[in-house]
Structures are given as structure tokens and as C-alpha cells.
mmCIF file of C-alpha atoms and ligand atoms in Angstrom:
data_model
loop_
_atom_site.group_PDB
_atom_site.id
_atom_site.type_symbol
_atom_site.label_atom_id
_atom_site.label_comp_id
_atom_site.label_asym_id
_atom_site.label_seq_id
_atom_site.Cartn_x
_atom_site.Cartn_y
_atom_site.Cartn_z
ATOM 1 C CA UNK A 635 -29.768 5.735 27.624
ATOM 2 C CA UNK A 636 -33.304 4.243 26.749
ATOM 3 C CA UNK A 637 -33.740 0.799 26.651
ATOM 4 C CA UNK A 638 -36.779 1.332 24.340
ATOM 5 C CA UNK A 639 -35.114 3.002 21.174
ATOM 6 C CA UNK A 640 -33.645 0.328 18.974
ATOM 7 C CA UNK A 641 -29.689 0.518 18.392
ATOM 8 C CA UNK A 642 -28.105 3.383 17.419
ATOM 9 C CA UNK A 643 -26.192 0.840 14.554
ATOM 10 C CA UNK A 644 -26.770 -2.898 14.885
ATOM 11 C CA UNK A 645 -24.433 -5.384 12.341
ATOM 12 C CA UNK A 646 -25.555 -8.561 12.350
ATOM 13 C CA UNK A 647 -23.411 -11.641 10.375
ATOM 14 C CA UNK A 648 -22.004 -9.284 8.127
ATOM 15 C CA UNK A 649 -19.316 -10.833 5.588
ATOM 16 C CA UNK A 650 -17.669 -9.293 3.008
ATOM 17 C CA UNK A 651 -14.774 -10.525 0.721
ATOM 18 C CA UNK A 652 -12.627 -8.654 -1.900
ATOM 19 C CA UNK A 653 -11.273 -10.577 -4.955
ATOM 20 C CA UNK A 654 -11.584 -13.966 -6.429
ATOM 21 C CA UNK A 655 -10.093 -17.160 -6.581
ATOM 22 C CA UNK A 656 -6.740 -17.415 -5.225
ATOM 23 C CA UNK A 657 -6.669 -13.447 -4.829
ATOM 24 C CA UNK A 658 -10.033 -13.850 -2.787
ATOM 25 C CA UNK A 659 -9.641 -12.269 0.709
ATOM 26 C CA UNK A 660 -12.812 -12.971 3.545
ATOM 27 C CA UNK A 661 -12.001 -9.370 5.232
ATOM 28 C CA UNK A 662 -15.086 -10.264 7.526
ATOM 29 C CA UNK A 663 -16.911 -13.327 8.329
ATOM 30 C CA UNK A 664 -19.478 -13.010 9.906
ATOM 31 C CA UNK A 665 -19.516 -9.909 12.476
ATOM 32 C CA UNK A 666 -21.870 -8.772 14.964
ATOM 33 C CA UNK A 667 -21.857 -5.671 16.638
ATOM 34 C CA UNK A 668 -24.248 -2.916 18.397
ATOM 35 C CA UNK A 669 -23.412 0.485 18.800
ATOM 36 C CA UNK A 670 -26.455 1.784 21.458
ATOM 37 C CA UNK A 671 -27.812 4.952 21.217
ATOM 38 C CA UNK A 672 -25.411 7.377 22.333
ATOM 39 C CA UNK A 673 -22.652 4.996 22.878
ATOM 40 C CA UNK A 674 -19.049 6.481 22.292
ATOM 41 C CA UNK A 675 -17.290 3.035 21.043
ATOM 42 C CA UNK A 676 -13.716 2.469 19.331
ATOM 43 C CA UNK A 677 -12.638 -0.431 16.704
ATOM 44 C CA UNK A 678 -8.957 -0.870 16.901
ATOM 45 C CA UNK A 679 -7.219 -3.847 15.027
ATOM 46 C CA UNK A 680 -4.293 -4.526 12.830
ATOM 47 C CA UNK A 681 -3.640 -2.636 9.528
ATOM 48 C CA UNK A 682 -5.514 -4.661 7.277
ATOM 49 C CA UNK A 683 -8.089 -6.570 9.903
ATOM 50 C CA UNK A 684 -11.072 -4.622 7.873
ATOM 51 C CA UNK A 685 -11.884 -1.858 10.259
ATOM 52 C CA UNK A 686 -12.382 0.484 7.136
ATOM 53 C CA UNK A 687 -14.221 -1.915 5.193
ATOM 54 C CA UNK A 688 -16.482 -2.688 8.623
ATOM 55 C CA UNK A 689 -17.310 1.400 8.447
ATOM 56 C CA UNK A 690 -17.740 1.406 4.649
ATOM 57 C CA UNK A 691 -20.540 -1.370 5.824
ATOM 58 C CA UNK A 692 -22.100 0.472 7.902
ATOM 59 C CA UNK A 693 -22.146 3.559 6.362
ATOM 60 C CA UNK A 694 -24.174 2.125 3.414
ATOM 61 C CA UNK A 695 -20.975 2.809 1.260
ATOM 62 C CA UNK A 696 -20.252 -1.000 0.227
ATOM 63 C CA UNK A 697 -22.741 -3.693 0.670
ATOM 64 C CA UNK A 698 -22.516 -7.143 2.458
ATOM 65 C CA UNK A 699 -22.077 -10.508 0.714
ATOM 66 C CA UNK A 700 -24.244 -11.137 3.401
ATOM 67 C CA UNK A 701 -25.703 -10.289 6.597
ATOM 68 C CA UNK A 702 -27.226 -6.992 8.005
ATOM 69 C CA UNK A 703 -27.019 -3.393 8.952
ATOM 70 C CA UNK A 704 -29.263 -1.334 10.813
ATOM 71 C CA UNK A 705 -28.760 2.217 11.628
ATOM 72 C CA UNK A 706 -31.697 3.728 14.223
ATOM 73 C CA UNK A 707 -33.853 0.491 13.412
ATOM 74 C CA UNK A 708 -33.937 0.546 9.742
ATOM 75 C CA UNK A 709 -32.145 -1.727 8.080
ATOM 76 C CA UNK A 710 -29.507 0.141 5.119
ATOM 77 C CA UNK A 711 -28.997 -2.982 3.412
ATOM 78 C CA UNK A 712 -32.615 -3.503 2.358
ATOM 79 C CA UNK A 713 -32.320 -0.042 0.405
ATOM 80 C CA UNK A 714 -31.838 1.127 -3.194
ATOM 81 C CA UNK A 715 -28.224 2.880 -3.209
ATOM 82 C CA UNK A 716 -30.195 6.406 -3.799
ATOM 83 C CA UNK A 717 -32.923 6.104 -0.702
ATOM 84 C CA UNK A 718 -29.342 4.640 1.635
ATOM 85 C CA UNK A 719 -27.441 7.787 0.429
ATOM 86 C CA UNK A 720 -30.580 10.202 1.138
ATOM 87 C CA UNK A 721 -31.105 8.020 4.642
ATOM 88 C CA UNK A 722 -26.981 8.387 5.122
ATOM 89 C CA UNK A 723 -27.101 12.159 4.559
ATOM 90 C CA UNK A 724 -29.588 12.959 7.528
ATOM 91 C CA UNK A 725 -28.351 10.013 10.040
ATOM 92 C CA UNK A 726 -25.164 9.329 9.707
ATOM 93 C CA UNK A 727 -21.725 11.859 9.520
ATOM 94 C CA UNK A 728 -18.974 9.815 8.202
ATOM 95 C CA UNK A 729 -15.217 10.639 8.617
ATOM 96 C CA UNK A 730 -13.106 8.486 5.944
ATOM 97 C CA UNK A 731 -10.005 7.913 6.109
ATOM 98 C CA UNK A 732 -9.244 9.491 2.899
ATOM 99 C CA UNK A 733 -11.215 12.584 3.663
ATOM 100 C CA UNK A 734 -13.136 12.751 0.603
ATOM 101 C CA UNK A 735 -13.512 16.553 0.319
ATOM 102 C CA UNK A 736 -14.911 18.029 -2.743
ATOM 103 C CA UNK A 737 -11.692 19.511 -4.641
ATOM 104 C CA UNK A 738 -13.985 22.378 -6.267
ATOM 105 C CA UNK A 739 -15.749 23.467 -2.952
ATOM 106 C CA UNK A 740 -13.861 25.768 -0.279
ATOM 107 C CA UNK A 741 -13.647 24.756 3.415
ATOM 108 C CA UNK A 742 -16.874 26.244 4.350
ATOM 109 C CA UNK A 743 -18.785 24.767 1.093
ATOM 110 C CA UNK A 744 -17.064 21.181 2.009
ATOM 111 C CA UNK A 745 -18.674 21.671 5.807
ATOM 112 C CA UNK A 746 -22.391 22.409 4.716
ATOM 113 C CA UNK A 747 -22.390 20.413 1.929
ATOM 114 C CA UNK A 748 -24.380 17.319 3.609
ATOM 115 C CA UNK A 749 -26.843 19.708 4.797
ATOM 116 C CA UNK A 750 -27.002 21.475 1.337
ATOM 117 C CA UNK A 751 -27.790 18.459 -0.588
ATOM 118 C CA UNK A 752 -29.920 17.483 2.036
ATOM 119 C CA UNK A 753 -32.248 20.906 0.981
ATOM 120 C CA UNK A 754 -31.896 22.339 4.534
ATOM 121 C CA UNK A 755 -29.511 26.063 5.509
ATOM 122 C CA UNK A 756 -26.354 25.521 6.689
ATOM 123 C CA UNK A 757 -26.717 27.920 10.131
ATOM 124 C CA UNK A 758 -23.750 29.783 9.824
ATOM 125 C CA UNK A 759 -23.191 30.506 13.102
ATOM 126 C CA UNK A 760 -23.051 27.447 14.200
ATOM 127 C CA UNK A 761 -20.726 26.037 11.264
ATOM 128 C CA UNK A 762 -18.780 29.323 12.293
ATOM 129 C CA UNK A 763 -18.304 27.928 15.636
ATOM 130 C CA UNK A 764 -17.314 24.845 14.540
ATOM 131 C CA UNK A 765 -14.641 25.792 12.398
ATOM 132 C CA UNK A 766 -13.179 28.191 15.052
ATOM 133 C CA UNK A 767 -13.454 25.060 17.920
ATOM 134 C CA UNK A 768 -11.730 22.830 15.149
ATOM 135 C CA UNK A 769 -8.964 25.787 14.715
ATOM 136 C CA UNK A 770 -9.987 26.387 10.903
ATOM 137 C CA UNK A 771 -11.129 29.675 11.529
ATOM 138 C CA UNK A 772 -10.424 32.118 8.904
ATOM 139 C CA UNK A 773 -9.631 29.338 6.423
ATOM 140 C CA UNK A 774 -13.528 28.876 5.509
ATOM 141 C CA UNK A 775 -12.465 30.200 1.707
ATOM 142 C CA UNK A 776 -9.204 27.590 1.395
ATOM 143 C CA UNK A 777 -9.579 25.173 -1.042
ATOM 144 C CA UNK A 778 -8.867 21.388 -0.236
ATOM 145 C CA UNK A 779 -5.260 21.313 -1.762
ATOM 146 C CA UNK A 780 -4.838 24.951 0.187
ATOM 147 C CA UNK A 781 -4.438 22.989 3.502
ATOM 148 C CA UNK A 782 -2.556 20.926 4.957
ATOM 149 C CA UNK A 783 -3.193 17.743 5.864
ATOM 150 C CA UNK A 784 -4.056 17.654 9.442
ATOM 151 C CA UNK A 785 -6.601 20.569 7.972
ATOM 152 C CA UNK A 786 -8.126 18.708 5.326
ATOM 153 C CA UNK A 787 -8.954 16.068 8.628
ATOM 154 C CA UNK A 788 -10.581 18.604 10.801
ATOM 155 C CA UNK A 789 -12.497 19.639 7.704
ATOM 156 C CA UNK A 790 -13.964 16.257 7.243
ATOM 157 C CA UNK A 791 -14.659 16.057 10.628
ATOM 158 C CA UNK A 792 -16.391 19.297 11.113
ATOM 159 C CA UNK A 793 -18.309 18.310 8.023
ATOM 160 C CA UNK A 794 -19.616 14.692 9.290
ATOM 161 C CA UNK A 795 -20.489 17.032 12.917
ATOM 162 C CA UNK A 796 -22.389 20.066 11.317
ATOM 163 C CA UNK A 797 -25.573 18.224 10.517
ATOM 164 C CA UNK A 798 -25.719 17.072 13.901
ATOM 165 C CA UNK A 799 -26.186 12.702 12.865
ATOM 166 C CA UNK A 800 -28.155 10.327 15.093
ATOM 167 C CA UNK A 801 -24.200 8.263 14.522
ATOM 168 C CA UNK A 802 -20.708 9.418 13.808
ATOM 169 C CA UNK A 803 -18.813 6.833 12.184
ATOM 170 C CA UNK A 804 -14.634 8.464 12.105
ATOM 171 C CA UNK A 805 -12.354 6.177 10.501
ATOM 172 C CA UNK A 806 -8.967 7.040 12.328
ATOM 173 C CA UNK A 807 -10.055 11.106 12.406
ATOM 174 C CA UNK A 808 -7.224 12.113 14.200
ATOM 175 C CA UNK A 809 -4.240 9.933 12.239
ATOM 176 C CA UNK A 810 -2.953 13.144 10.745
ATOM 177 C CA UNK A 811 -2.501 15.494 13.949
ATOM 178 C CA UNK A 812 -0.109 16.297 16.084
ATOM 179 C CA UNK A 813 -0.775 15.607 19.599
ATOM 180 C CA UNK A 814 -2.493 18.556 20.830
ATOM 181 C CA UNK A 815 -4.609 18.956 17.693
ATOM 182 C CA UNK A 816 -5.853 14.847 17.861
ATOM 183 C CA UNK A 817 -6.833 15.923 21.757
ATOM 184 C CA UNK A 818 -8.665 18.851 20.433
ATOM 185 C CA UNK A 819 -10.583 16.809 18.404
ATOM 186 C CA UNK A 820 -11.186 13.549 21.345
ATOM 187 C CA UNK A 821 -12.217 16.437 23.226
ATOM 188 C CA UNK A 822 -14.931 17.698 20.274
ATOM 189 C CA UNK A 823 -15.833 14.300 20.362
ATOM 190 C CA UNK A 824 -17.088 13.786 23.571
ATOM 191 C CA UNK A 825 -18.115 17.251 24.255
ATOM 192 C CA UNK A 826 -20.897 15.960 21.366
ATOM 193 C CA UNK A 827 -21.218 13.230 22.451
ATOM 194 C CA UNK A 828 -22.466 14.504 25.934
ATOM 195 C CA UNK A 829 -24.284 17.446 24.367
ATOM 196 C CA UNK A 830 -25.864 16.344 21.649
ATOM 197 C CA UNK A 831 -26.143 12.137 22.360
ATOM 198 C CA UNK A 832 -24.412 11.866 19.056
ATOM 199 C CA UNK A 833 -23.682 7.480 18.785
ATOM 200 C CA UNK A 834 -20.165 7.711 18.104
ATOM 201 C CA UNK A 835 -17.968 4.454 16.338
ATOM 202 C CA UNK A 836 -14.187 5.683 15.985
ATOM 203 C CA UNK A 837 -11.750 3.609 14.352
ATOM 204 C CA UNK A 838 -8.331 4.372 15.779
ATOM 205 C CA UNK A 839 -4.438 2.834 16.063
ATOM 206 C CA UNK A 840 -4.120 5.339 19.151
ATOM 207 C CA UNK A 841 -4.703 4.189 22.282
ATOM 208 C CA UNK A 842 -4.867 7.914 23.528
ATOM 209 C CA UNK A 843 -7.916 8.400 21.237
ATOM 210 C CA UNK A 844 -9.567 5.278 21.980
ATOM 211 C CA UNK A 845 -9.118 5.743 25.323
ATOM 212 C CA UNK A 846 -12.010 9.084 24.921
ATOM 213 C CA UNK A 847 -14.137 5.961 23.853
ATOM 214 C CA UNK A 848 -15.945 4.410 26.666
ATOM 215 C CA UNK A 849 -15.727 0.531 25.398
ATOM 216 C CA UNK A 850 -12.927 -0.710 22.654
ATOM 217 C CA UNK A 851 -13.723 -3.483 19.952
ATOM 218 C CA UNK A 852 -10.455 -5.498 18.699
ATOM 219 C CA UNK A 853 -11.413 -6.554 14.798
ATOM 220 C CA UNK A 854 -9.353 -9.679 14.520
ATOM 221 C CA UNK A 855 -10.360 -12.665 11.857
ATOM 222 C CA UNK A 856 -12.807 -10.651 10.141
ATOM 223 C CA UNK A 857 -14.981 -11.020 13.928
ATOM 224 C CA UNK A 858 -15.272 -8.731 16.880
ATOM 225 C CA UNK A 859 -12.855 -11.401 19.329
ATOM 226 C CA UNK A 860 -12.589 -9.436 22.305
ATOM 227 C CA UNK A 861 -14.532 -5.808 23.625
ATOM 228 C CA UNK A 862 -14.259 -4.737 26.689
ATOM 229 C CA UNK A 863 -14.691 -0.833 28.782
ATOM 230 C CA UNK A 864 -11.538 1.591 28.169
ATOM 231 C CA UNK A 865 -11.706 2.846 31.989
ATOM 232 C CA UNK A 866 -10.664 5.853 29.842
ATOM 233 C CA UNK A 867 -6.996 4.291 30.179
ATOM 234 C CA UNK A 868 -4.986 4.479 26.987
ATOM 235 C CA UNK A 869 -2.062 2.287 29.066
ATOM 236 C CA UNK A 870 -4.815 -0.989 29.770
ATOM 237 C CA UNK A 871 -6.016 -0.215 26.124
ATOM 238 C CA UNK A 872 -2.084 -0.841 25.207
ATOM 239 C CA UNK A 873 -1.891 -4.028 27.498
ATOM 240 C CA UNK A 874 -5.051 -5.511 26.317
ATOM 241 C CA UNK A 875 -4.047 -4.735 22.632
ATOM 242 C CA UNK A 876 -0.366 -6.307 23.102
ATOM 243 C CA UNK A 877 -1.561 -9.039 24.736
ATOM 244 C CA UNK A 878 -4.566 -9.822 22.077
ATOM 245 C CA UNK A 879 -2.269 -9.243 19.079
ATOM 246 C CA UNK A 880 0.663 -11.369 20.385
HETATM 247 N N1 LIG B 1953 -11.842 -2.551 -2.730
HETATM 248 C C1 LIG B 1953 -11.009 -3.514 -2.325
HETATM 249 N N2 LIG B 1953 -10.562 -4.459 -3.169
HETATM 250 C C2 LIG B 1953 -9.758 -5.464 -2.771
HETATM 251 N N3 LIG B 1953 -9.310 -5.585 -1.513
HETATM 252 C C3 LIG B 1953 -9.709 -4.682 -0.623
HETATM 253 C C4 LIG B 1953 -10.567 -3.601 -0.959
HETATM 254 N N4 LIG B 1953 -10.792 -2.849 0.153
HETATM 255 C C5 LIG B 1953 -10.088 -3.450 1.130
HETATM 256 N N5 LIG B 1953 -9.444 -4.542 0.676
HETATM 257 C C6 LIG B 1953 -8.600 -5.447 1.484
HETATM 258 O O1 LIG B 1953 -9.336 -5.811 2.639
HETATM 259 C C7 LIG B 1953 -8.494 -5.862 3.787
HETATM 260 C C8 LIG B 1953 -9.050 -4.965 4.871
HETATM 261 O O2 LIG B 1953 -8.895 -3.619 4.452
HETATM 262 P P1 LIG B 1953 -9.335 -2.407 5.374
HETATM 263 O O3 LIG B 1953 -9.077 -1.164 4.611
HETATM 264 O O4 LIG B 1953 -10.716 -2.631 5.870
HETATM 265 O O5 LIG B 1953 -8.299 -2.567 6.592
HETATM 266 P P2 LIG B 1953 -8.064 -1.645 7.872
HETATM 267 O O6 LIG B 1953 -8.265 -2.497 9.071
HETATM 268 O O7 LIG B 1953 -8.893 -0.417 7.756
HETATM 269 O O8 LIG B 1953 -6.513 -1.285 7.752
HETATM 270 P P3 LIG B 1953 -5.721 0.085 8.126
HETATM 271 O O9 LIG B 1953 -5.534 0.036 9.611
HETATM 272 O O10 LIG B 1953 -4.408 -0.073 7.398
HETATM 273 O O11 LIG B 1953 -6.509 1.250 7.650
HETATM 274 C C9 LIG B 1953 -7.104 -5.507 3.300
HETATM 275 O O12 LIG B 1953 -6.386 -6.694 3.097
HETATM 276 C C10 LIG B 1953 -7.356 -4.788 1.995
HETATM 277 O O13 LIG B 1953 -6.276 -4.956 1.130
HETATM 278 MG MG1 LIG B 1954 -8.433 1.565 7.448
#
């Protein structure tokens, strides 16, 4: 890791509320944290304790009431929506919950698409290879609603890999697989991580996944209350979490 390079994602006193008046929810209030470069970090936290909304931050996808977010050194908040979504595009691969895959594009279309709109060529080899590693090979031609779900996951995380981001940001990218599919993709994870120093944020419920993280975040009144190293150990992830949430 170099100390010199500025944070591969730095939030500083970010709040954000939904609503008004009596319907008014503070979802965060006032978070700080920093993702270095090449760090492999998890957010885990009750349903609800604004771990999506923290990644829609950071993204650039939803803005702050206040406070800051800098991805690589520049700071997202500062920009219009279009230069954020252009920055977004080359920077940082997101994987929503939701998915988000284009309906009207196949697999393969869905995959390249950040790259596409970013005016580059896909490589097809390598998106090849990343659809076979993610087991979608031979489905490159499926349309979204052709898959199932687990499928329409690994497609939205093969797309937020392909362009190879500075950060990954993967909001709970392995809540719709089976066990040895969510391993396969842990194991994508920090095979990328080592290989190509990919900054990695994963949101995840799993201990097992966050465990492939190498330090764990608990999101609990709208802060960052307690991080600490996984030891890669998804039982003292469980403890820690029991204990926290009691
Ligand atoms: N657009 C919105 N409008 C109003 N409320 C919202 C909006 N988005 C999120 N919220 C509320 O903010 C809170 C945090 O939501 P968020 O999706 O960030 O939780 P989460 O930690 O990701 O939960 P889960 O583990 O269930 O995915 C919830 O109470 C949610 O209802
Ligand atoms: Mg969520």
C-alpha cells in the first residue's frame, strides 16, 4: 500500500435523511470512513441501518445533506451530476442491490456497457473470461428476465469488474447465491483484489462473505460505532456482530 496516494474513498460527516416532518428519518448522521487504496473492507449492519444509502453516497448516486465524499482524492460531491456519472463510469464499478441491468441489452451488452458508454472496446476476451469464471458462460445472448436470479447477480457483478475500477463498491453481491456460487464470487473478489489492487467496500449480512474482507465496519445510528480486522473468521465476525447488536 502507498502511504502517498490519497484514499481510495474517504467520507467525511456525511448525513443524509429521507422524508419530512414526522415521517423524517436521519439514516446517517454524520459518518466518517476511509477505504485505502486497495483495501478489501465490509459494512455489515441491521436491515435498515443505511448501508445501501451509505453506497448510494459514495457512489455519487444520491447526494449528502451534508458532508463529503472523495473517491481517489477528488471530491464527487463538488460535481455536476453529468461530470460524477462520467468520473463514476471510469473509477468506480458498483454492484446494487437491485442489479440494475438494462432490460433491452443481453448479458454480454449489460457487461460492457460501462466501458461502451465510456467510448473505450469492451476486450472480449477478457469479458469472455469473466463470464466463464462467474459461470455465465454461454448465456452472453440471455436477456435479463432470461436468468435467474442468482444470474442476473453475477451479471452485475461481472459488469462493475470488467472495466477494471480504481473501487468496487457491492451492495450484498452475493445475497442471491447458493453457497458455493457466493464463494465463487468471495473468491473473484479477492483474486482482484490481489491482482489488480482493486479498493473493494462490500456490504454484506453474511459473515462468510465478510469474512473474505480483511476489516468489517458495523453501521449502527447512522455512524460507523465499531470496525475492527475479520482475521478472515466468519465465527468472531458472528460474535462481534451478536454482541454489538444485542
Ligand atoms: N428514497 C428513500 N426514501 C425514503 N426513505 C428511504 C429511502 N431510501 C432509504 N430509505 C430509508 O432509509 C433507511 C436505510 O435504508 P437502507 O436501504 O440504506 O438500509 P440498509 O442498511 O441497506 O438495509 P438492508 O440491509 O435491508 O438492505 C431505511 O429506513 C429506509 O426505509
Ligand atoms: Mg440495503
Amino acid at each position: 500500500m502507498n502511504a502517498s496516494l490519497p484514499p481510495a474513498v474517504r467520507a467525511t460527516a456525511l448525513r443524509k435523511s429521507f422524508g419530512s416532518g414526522d415521517a423524517r428519518a436521519e439514516v446517517l448522521r454524520g459518518l466518517d470512513l476511509t477505504l485505502a487504496p486497495g483495501a478489501f473492507e465490509a459494512v455489515m449492519g441491521a436491515s435498515g441501518s443505511g448501508k445501501s444509502t451509505l453506497l448510494h453516497l459514495l457512489a455519487g448516486l444520491l447526494a449528502p445533506d451534508s458532508g463529503r465524499v472523495e473517491v481517489g482524492g477528488t471530491d464527487v460531491t463538488a460535481m455536476s451530476d453529468a461530470a460524477a456519472t462520467r468520473f463514476r463510469r471510469r473509477h468506480v464499478g458498483v454492484v446494487f442491490q437491485s442489479f440494475n441491468l438494462v432490460e433491452t441489452l443481453d448479458v454480454a451488452e449489460n457487461v460492457a456497457l460501462p466501458v461502451r458508454l465510456d467510448r473505450g472496446r469492451p476486450d472480449a476476451a477478457r469479458l469472455a473470461a469473466l463470464l466463464a469464471r462467474l459461470g455465465l458462460a454461454g448465456k452472453e445472448r440471455r436477456r435479463p428476465s432470461e436468468l435467474s436470479g442468482g444470474e442476473r447477480q453475477r451479471v452485475a457483478v461481472a459488469r462493475a469488474l470488467f472495466a477494471q475500477p480504481d473501487v468496487v463498491l457491492a451492495d450484498e453481491p452475493t445475497g442471491n447465491l447458493d453457497i458455493s456460487a457466493a464463494r465463487g464470487i468471495c473468491a473473484l473478489l479477492r483474486e482482484l483484489h490481489a491482482a489488480e489492487r482493486s479498493a473493494i467496500l462490500l456490504v454484506t449480512h453474511d459473515p462468510v462473505v465478510a469474512a473474505a474482507a480483511d476489516r468489517v465496519h458495523f453501521l449502527r445510528d447512522g455512524v460507523v460505532a465499531a470496525s475492527f480486522d475479520t482475521g478472515h473468521d466468519p465465527a468472531a465476525i458472528s460474535a462481534r456482530y451478536l454482541e454489538f447488536h444485542r
